[in-house]
Amino acid sequence: MPRRQGYALLIALVAGTAALAAAVAFAGSLLFSGPRATAAASTAPQGVARTPAAPAHSSGNWLATWAAAPVVGVSDPDQARDQSRRTIRNVVHTSVGGTQARVTLSNLFGTRPLLIDHVTVDTRPVTFGGAPSVTVAAGRQTVSDAVVVPVSADADLVVTLRTPTAEGPVTSHPNSHQTSYTEDERGTWSTTQWRYLTAVDVRGGAATATLVAFGDSLTAGTGSTTDANTRWPDTVADRLRGRYAVVNQGIGGNRLLREGIGPRALDRFERDVLGISGAKTVVIALGVNDIQAFPQETDAMRITGALRTLTERAHARGMKVIGATLMPYQGYATWTPAQDAVRERVNAEIRAGGVFDEVLDSDLALRDPDLPRRLRPAYDAGDHLHLNDAGYAHLGALVDTDALLRAKATTDAL
């Protein structure tokens, strides 16, 4: 189903589930406060894990049709309210289709066990080890059983969760550029955070490989139109037409070398790239926040050294690595000539080879030819750092999708 029909799907699903929500409200109130909820929450290990949540490795021909890198929720004022007794309707946009699905739920940033007592994918009930509810330990994640549900490529999918006893920090992905919904006894309201859901995998479709877009806000889509699915990984997925899965693991404000918004890229790469189901190719677009955000990195070789490390780790898993140069941002609030010199040194090292398998020269493609330290005005979202829809479309068009499909065909034939 085309992306432009996605909102219509959401309306239909919400309307279709209204009766179900009413029917389960009474039973749900018992679960929210009854002994089953208390017992389930008390059986999980206590404390915060010191290592990242274990990745959800692929099984058979599972592919990630959608994913979002987990971040502790900080930007939504609603996070300060009671998280219990909630129904969360995460609206996500698929890249490939299938006949079965499974979901990954994360409590990575939680400090207490998280009970989720009701999960559906487009109203189809989801189980965990055959049970309709699951408790996710603090600092961990869990993968559901397979559910038979038709999943279309390039379509909106609604994954509904209910959290009867949730407390503490919420593991989420803020600034999603997608409208989702949260419901409790006060009513229903919209949000642009995905909560607890970090991946949807499918199988039974035509695709056999996944591309992971790994980056910062320029990958996450800051500056793009909400609900239009115009981030550059969306453009790549559109061009691949359901033949190669694409997932977006961008986090706004993310850095290579230092903690910022979300774990630093060197620490999250195992979970957010290598742990993605069916991952065969990664596009790395990181480094500008290390240069422009405080404390600012002044050694270009530290940045390119970190990028090489990511490439080596991907190669150890048999993955191809495409890397992007750093786009200009003169006019942005933190820009200085000294920072720009660092960016140019990073780009020179990337173009010289030896950092990535292939180079995506986003700097050359999106800079103003008359003022090369600035973005081309037609692609500038207005802050001189982020792109608008046209800019993301142009960036997504740089990826050689024909080469991806040729390599996929060769691999499939072996």
CSV table of N, CA, C and O in Angstrom, one decimal, residues 16 71-72 78 86 130 187 215 331 369:
chain,number,residue,atom,x,y,z
A,16,GLY,N,-11.2,0.6,14.2
A,16,GLY,CA,-11.5,-0.9,14.4
A,16,GLY,C,-11.2,-1.4,15.7
A,16,GLY,O,-11.8,-2.4,16.2
A,71,VAL,N,16.4,5.5,23.0
A,71,VAL,CA,16.9,6.7,23.7
A,71,VAL,C,16.0,6.9,24.9
A,71,VAL,O,14.8,6.5,24.9
A,72,VAL,N,16.6,7.4,26.0
A,72,VAL,CA,15.7,7.6,27.2
A,72,VAL,C,14.9,8.8,26.8
A,72,VAL,O,15.3,9.8,26.3
A,78,ASP,N,4.8,14.7,28.5
A,78,ASP,CA,4.0,13.7,29.1
A,78,ASP,C,4.8,12.6,29.8
A,78,ASP,O,4.3,11.9,30.6
A,86,ARG,N,-1.5,2.5,30.6
A,86,ARG,CA,-1.5,3.2,29.3
A,86,ARG,C,-1.6,2.2,28.1
A,86,ARG,O,-1.1,1.1,28.2
A,130,GLY,N,4.6,-18.0,24.0
A,130,GLY,CA,3.2,-18.5,24.1
A,130,GLY,C,2.3,-17.7,25.1
A,130,GLY,O,1.1,-18.0,25.1
A,187,GLY,N,-8.0,10.1,28.3
A,187,GLY,CA,-8.4,10.2,26.8
A,187,GLY,C,-7.2,9.8,26.0
A,187,GLY,O,-6.3,9.0,26.4
A,215,GLY,N,23.2,7.0,11.9
A,215,GLY,CA,23.6,8.4,11.9
A,215,GLY,C,23.0,9.2,13.0
A,215,GLY,O,22.6,8.7,14.0
A,331,GLY,N,26.6,29.2,9.0
A,331,GLY,CA,25.4,29.8,9.3
A,331,GLY,C,24.7,29.2,10.5
A,331,GLY,O,23.8,29.9,11.1
A,369,PRO,N,27.3,25.6,-4.6
A,369,PRO,CA,28.5,25.7,-5.4
A,369,PRO,C,29.2,27.1,-5.3
A,369,PRO,O,30.4,27.2,-5.6
